[in-house]
mmCIF file of C-alpha atoms in Angstrom:
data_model
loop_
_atom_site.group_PDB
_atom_site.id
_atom_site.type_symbol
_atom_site.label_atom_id
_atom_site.label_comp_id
_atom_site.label_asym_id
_atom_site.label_seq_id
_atom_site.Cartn_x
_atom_site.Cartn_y
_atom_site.Cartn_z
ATOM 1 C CA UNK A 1 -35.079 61.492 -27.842
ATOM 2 C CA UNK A 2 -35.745 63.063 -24.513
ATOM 3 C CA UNK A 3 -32.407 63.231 -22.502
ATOM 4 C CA UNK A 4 -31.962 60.286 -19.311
ATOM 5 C CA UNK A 5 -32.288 62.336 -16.735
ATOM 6 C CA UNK A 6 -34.819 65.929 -15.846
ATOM 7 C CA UNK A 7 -34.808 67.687 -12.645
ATOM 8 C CA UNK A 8 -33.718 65.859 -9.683
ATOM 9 C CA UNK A 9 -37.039 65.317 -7.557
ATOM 10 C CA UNK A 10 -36.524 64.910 -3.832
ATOM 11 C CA UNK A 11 -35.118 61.811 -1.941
ATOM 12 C CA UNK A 12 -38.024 59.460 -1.340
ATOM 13 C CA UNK A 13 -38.842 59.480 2.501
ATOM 14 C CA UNK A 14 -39.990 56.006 2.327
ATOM 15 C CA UNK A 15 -37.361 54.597 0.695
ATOM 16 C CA UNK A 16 -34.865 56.388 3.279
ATOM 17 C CA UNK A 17 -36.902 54.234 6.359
ATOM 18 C CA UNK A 18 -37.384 51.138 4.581
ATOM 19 C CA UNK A 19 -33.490 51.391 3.808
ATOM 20 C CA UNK A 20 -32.922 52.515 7.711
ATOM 21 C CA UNK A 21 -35.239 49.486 8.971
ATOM 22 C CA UNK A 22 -32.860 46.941 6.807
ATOM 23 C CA UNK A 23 -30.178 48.005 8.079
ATOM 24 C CA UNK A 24 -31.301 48.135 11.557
ATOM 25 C CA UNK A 25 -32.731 44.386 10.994
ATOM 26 C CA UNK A 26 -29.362 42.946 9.164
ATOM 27 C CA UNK A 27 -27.684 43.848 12.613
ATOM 28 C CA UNK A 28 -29.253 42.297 14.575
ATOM 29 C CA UNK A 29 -28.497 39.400 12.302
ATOM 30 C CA UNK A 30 -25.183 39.800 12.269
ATOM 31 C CA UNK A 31 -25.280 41.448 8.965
ATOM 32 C CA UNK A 32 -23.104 44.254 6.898
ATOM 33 C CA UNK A 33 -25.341 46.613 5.506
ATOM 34 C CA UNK A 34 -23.689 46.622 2.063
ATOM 35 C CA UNK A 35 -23.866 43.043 2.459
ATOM 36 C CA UNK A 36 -27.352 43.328 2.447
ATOM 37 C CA UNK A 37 -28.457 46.128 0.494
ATOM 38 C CA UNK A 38 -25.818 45.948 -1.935
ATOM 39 C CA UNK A 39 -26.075 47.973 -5.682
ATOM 40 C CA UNK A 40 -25.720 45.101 -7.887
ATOM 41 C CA UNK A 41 -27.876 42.513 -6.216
ATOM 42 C CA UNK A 42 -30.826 45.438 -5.830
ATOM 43 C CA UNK A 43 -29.887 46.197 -9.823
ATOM 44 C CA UNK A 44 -30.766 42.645 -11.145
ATOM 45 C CA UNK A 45 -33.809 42.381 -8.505
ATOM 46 C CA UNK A 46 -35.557 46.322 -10.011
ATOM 47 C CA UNK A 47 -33.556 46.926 -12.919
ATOM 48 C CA UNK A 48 -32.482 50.477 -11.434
ATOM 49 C CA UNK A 49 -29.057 51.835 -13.223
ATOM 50 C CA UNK A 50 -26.361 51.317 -10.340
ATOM 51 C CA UNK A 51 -25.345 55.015 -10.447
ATOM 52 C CA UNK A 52 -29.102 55.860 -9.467
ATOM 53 C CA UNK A 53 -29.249 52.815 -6.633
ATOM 54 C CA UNK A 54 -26.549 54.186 -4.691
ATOM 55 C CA UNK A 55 -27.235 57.665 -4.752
ATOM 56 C CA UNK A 56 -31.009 57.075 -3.798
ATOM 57 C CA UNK A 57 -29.228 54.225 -0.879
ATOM 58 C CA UNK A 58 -27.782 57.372 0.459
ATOM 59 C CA UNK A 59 -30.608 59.427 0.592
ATOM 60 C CA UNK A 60 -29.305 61.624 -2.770
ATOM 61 C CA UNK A 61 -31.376 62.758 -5.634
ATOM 62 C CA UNK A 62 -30.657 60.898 -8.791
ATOM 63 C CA UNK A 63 -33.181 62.864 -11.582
ATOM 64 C CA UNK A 64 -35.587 60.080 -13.048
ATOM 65 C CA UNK A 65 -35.333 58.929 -16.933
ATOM 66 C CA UNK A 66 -37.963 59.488 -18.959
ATOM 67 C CA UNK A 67 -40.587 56.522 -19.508
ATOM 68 C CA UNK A 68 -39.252 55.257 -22.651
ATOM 69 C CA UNK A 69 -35.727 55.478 -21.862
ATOM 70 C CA UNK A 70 -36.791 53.955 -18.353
ATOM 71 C CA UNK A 71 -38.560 50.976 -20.077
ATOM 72 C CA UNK A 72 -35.216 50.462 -22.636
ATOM 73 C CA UNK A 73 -32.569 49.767 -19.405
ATOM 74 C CA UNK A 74 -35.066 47.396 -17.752
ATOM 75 C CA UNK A 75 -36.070 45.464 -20.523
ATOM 76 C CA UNK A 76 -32.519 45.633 -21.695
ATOM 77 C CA UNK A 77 -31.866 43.878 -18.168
ATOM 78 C CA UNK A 78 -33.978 40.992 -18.357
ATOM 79 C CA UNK A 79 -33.159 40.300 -21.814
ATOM 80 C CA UNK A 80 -29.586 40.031 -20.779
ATOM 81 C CA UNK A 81 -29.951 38.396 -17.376
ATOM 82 C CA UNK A 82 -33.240 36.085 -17.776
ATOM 83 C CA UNK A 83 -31.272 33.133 -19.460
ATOM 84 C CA UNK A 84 -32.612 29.793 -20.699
ATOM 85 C CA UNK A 85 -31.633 26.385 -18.637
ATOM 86 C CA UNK A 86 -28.676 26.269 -21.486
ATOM 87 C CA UNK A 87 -27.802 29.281 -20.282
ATOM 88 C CA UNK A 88 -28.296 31.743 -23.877
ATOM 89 C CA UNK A 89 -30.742 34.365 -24.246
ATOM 90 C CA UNK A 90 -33.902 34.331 -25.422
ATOM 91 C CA UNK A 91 -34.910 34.706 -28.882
ATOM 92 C CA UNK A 92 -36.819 37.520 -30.413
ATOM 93 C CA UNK A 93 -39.059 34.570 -31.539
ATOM 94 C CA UNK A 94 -39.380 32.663 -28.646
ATOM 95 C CA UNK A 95 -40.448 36.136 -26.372
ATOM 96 C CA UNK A 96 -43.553 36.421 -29.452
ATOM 97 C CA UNK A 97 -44.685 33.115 -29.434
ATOM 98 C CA UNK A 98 -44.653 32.854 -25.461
ATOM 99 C CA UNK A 99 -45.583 36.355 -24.551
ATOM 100 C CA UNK A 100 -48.123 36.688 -27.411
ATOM 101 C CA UNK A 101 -46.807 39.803 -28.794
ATOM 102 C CA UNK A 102 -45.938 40.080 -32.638
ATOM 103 C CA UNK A 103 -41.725 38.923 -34.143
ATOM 104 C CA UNK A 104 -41.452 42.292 -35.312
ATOM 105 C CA UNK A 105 -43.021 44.422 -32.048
ATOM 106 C CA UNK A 106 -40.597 42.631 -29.745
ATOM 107 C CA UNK A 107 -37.591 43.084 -31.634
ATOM 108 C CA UNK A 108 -38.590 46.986 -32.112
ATOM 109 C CA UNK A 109 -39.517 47.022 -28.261
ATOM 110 C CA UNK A 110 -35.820 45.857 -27.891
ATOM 111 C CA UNK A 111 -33.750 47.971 -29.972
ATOM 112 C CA UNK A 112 -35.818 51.416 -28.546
ATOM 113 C CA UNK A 113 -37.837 51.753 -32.024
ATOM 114 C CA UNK A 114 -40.825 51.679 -30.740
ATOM 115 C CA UNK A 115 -42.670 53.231 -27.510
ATOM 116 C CA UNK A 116 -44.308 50.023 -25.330
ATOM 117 C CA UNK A 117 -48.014 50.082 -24.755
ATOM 118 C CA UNK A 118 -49.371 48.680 -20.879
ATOM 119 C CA UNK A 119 -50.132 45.359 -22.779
ATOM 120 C CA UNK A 120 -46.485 45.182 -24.090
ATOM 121 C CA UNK A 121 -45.094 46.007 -20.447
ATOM 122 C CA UNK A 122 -47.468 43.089 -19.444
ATOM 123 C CA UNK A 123 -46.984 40.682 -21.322
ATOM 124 C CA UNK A 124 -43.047 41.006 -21.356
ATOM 125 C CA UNK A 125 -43.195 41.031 -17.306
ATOM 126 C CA UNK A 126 -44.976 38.001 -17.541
ATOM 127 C CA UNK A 127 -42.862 36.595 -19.445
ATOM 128 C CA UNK A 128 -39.869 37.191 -17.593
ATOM 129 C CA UNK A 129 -41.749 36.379 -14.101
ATOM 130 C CA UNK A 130 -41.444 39.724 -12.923
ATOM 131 C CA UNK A 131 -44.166 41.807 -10.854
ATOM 132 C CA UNK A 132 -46.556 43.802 -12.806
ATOM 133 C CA UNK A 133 -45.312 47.608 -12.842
ATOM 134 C CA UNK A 134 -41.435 46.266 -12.915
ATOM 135 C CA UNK A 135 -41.439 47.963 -16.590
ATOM 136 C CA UNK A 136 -42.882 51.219 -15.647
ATOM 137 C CA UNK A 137 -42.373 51.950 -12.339
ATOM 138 C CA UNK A 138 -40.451 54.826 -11.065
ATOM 139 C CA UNK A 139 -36.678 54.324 -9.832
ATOM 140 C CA UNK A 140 -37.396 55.292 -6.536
ATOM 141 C CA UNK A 141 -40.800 53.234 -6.245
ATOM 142 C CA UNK A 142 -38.533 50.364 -8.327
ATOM 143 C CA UNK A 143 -35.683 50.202 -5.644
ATOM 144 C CA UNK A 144 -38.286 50.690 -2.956
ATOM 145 C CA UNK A 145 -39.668 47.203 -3.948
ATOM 146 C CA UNK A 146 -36.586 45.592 -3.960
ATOM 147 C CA UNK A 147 -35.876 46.964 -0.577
ATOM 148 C CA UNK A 148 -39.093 45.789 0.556
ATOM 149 C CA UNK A 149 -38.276 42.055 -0.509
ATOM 150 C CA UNK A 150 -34.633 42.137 1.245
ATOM 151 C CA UNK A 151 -36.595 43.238 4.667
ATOM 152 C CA UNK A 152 -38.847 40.687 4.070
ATOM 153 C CA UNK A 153 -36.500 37.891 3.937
ATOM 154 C CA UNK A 154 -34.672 39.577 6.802
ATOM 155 C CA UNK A 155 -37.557 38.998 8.824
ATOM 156 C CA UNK A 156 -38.109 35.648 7.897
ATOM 157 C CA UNK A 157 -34.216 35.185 9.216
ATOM 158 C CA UNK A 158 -35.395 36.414 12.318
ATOM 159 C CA UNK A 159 -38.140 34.986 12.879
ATOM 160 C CA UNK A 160 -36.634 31.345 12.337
ATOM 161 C CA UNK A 161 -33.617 32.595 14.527
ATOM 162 C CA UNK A 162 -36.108 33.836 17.391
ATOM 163 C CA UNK A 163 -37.918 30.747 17.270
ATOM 164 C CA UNK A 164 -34.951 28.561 17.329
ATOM 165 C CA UNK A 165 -33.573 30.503 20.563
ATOM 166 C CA UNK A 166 -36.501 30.251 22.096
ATOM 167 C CA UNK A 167 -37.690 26.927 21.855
ATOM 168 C CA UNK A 168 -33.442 26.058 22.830
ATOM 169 C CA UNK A 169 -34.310 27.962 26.106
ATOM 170 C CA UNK A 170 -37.427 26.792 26.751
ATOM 171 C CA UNK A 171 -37.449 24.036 29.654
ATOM 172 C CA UNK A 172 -37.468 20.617 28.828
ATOM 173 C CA UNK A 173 -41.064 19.019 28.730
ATOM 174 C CA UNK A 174 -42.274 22.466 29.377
ATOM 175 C CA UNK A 175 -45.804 21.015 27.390
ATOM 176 C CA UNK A 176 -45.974 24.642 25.090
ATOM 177 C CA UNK A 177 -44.936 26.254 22.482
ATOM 178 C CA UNK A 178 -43.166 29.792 23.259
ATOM 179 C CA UNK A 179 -45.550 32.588 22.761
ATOM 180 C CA UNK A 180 -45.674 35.642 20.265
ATOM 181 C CA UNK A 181 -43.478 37.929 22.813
ATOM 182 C CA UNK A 182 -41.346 34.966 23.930
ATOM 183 C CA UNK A 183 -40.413 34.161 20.251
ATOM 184 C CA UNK A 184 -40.239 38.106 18.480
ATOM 185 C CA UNK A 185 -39.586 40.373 21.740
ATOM 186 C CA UNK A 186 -40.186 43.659 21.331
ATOM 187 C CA UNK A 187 -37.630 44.376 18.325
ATOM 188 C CA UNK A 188 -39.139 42.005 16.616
ATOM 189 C CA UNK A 189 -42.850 42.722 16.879
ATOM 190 C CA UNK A 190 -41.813 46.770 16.398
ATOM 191 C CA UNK A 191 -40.088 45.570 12.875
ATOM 192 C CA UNK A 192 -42.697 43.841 11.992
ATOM 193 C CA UNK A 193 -45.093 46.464 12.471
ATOM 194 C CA UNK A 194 -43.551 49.005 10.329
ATOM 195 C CA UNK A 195 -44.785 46.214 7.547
ATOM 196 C CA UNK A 196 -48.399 46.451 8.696
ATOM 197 C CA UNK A 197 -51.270 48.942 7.226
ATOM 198 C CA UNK A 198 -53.025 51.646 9.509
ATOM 199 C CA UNK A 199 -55.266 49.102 10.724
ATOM 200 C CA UNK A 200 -53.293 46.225 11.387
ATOM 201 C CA UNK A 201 -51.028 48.654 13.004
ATOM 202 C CA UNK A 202 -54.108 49.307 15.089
ATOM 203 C CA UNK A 203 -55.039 45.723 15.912
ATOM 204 C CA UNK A 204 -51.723 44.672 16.955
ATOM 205 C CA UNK A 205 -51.584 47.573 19.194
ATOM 206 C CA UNK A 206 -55.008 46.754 20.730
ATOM 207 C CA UNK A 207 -53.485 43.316 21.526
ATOM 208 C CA UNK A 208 -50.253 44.706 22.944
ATOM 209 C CA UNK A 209 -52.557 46.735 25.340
ATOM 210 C CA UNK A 210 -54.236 43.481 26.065
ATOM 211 C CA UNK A 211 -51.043 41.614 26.574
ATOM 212 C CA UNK A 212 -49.538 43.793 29.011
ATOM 213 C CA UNK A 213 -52.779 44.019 31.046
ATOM 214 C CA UNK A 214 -52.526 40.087 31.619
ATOM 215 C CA UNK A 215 -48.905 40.476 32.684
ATOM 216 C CA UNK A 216 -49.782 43.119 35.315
ATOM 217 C CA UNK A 217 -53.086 40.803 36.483
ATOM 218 C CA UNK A 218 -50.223 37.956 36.410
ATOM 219 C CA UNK A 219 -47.555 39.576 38.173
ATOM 220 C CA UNK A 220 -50.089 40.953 41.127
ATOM 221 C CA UNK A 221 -51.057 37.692 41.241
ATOM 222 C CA UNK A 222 -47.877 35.629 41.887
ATOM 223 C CA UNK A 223 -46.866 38.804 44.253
ATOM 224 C CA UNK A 224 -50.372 38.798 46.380
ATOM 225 C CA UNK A 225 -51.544 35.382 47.046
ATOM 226 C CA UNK A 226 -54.599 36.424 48.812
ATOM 227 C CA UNK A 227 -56.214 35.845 52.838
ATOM 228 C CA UNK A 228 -55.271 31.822 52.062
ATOM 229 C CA UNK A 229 -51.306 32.898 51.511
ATOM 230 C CA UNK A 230 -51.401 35.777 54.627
ATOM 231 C CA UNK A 231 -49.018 34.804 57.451
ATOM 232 C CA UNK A 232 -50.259 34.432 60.781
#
């Protein structure tokens, strides 16, 4: 068998900001980054050994297992942790007649005898509800995901927490709803940003501009009233 682990590849840019947006987020929240981010929660949600999470969490290489024995620990994973409502594993049987793939395949898949195909790794992550690639993917890419989904919750927090604060401030019978800036502020419309492709990066940027222009037209206003507002 090929051994766990080849030559360390680099630490994963990507995952290093995602991680240092989190983290950035969860404080504003009120919220301890290994609270957040911790190993065994991100284990369970991408299947990543815990030794490899937390030296990737702090920016360290951690080598990368080959395919097979990378497909063996997650599958290994939700085998163990996917539980029926009585709370016992799932049967050999029971993964073939739901996921479609043959008694004897899924019990090989399960004790490493035989090498999964991308139908196997499809099926079984079906079966398990888990995204397609959560089989496969690298650890890096893996833990990358799972950081994504924590930010994404975080700014769901935030958002409802902005919202709430605002509308609390807001005058009574004020007859609208807060706007975008009034509601996210700049933190929050930066973090949120950092989510957004090239081009949505673009678009929000073109309304920012557009924003700020009818603040300035706003603010001359209310300071010049015009020949009507001129003292004598």
């Amino acid at each position: 068998m090929t051994e766990a682990f080849s030559v360390p590849p680099a630490p994963d840019p990507r995952l290093a900001a995602a991680v240092e947006r989190v983290v950035r987020l969860g404080a504003g929240l009120g919220r301890r980054p290994d609270e957040i981010l911790g190993p065994e929660a991100l284990h369970r949600a991408c299947g990543v050994p815990l030794d490899v999470i937390r030296a990737l969490l702090q920016g360290r290489p951690a080598g990368e297992p080959d395919i097979h024995e990378r497909f063996r620990q997650r599958l290994d994973l939700l085998h163990e942790t996917c539980r029926k409502d009585n709370g016992r594993k799932y049967s050999h049987g029971e993964i073939a007649r739901e996921s479609g793939i043959s008694r004897q395949q899924v019990q090989a898949l399960l004790g490493g005898d035989r090498r999964p195909t991308m139908a196997h790794c499809a099926r079984l992550e079906r079966f398990f509800g888990r995204p397609a690639g959560f089989l496969q993917s690298e650890d890096s890419e893996a833990l990358s995901c799972a950081v994504a989904a924590v930010e994404k919750t975080l700014l769901q927090e935030h958002r409802a927490r902005s919202e709430r604060d605002a509308l609390a401030a807001a005058p009574a019978g004020a007859g609208r709803l807060p706007g975008l800036y009034e509601r996210h502020g700049v933190d929050g419309i930066a973090l949120r940003a950092a989510l957004l492709p090239d081009r949505g990066r673009t678009r929000l940027l073109e309304w920012l501009d557009h924003y700020l222009d009818h603040c300035m037209d706003e603010g001359v206003a209310e300071q010049d009233p015009g020949p009507a507002g001129e003292r004598s």
